[in-house]
PDB file of C-alpha atoms in Angstrom:
ATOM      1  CA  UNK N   1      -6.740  28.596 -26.234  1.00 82.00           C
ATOM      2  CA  UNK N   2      -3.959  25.906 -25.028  1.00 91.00           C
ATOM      3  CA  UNK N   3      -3.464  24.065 -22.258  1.00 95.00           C
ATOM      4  CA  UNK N   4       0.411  23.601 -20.954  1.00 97.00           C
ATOM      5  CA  UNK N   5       0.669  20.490 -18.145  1.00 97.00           C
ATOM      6  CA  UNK N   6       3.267  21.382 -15.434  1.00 98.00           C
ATOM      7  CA  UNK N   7       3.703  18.329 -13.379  1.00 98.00           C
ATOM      8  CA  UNK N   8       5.705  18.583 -10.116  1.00 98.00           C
ATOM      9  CA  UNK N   9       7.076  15.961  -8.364  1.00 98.00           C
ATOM     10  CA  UNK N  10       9.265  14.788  -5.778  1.00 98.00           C
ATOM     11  CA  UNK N  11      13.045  14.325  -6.834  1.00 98.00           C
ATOM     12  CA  UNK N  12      13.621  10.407  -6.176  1.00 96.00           C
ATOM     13  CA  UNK N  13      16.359  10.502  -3.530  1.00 97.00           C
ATOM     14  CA  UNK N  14      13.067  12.876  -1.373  1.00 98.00           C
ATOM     15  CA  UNK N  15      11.273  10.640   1.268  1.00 97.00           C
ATOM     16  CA  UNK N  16       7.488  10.750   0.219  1.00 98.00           C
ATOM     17  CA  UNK N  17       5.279  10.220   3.206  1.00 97.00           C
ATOM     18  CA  UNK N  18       2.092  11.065   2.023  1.00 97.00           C
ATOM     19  CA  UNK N  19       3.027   8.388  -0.964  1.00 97.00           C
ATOM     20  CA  UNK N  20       3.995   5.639   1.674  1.00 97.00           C
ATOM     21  CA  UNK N  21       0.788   6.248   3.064  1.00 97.00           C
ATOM     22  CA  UNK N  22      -1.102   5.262   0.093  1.00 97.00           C
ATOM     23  CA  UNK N  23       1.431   2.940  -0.459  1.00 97.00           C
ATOM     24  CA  UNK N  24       0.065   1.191   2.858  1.00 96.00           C
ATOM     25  CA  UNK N  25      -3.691   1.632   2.201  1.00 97.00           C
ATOM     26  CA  UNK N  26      -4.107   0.058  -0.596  1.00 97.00           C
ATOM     27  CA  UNK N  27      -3.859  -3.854   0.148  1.00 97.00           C
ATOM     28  CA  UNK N  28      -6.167  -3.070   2.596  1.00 96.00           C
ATOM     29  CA  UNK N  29      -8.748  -1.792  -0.054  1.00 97.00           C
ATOM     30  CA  UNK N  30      -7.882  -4.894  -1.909  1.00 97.00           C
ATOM     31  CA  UNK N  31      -5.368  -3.696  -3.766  1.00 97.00           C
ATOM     32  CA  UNK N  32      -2.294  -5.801  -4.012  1.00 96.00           C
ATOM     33  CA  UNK N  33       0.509  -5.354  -6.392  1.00 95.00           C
ATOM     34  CA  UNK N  34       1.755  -1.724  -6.431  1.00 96.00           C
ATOM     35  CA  UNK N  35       5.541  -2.043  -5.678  1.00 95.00           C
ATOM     36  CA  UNK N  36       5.960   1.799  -4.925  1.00 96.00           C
ATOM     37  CA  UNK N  37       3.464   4.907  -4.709  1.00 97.00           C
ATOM     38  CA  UNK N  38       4.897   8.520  -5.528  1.00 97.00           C
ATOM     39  CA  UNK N  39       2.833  11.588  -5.282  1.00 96.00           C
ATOM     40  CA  UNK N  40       2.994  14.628  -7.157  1.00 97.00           C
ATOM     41  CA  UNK N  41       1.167  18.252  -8.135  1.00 97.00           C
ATOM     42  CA  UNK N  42      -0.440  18.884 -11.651  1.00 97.00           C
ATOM     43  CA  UNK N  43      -1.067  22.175 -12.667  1.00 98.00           C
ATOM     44  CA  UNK N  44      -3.437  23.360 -15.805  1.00 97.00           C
ATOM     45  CA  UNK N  45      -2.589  26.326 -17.049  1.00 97.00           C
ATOM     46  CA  UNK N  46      -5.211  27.931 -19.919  1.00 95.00           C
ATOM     47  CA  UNK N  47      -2.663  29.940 -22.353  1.00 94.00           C
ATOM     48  CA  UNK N  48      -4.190  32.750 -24.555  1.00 92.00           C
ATOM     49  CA  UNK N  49      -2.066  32.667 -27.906  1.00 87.00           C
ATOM     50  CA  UNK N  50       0.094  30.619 -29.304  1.00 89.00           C
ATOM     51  CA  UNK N  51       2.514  28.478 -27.438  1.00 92.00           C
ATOM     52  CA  UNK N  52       5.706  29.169 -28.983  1.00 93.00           C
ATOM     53  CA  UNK N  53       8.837  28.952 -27.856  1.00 95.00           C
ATOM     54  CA  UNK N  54       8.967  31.931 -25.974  1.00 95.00           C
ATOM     55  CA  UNK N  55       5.938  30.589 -23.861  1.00 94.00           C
ATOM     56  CA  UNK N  56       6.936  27.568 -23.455  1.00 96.00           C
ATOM     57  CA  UNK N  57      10.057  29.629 -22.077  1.00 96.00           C
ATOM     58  CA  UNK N  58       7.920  31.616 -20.084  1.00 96.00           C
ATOM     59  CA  UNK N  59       6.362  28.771 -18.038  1.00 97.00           C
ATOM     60  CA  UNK N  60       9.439  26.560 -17.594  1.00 97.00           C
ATOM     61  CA  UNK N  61      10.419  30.108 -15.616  1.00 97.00           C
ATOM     62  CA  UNK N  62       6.734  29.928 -13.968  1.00 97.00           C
ATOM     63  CA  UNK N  63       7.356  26.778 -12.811  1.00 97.00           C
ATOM     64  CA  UNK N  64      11.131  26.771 -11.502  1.00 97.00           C
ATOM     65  CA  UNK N  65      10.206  30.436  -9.528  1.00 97.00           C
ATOM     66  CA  UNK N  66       6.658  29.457  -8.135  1.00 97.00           C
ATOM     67  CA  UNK N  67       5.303  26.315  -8.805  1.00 98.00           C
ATOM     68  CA  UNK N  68       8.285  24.023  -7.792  1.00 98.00           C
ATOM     69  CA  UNK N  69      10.418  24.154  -5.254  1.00 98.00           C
ATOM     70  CA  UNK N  70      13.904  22.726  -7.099  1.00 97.00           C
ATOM     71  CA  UNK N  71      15.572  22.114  -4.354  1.00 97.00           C
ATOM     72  CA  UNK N  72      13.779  18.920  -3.825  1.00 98.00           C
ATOM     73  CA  UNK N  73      11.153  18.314  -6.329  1.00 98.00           C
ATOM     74  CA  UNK N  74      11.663  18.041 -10.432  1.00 98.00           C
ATOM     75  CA  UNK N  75       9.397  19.184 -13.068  1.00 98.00           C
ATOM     76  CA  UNK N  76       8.131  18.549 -16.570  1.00 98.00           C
ATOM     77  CA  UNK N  77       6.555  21.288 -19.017  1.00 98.00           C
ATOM     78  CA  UNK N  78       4.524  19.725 -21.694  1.00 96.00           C
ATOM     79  CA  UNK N  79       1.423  21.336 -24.125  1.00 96.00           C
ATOM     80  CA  UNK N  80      -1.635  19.178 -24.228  1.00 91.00           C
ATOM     81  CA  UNK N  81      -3.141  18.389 -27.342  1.00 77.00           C
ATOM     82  CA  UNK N  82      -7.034  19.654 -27.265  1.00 71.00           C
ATOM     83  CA  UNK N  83      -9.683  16.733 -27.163  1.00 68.00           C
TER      84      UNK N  83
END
């Protein structure tokens, strides 16, 4: 079985509030230093077979029909090598 990583995040020009809001937090947890805080969606999605093209075809559609709105977010469609 293989795993296929959709990640799903904000296009760049989107504001990102719940991002900003980490953004803030984190000096005061001691954290100094992060410049910019963007937050996104990861999905894991088990594939029986093969992930061939036509798969990988298959869950690019997935992703622009369900798992991502377009309109303001961009996503990337990548197979995870097994550990």
């Amino acid at each position: 079985m293989a795993r296929v990583v959709v990640d799903v995040m904000l296009k760049p020009e989107i504001l990102d509030p719940q991002g900003q809001a980490v953004q803030r937090a984190l000096p005061r947890l001691g954290f100094e230093g992060i410049a910019d805080v963007r937050q996104g969606k990861r999905f894991e999605l088990e594939v029986d077979g093969p992930v061939d093209d036509a798969a990988l075809a298959r869950i690019h559609e997935m992703a622009e029909t369900f798992l991502a709105n377009t309109v303001i977010e961009d996503f990337t469609v990548k197979v995870e090598e097994p550990k």
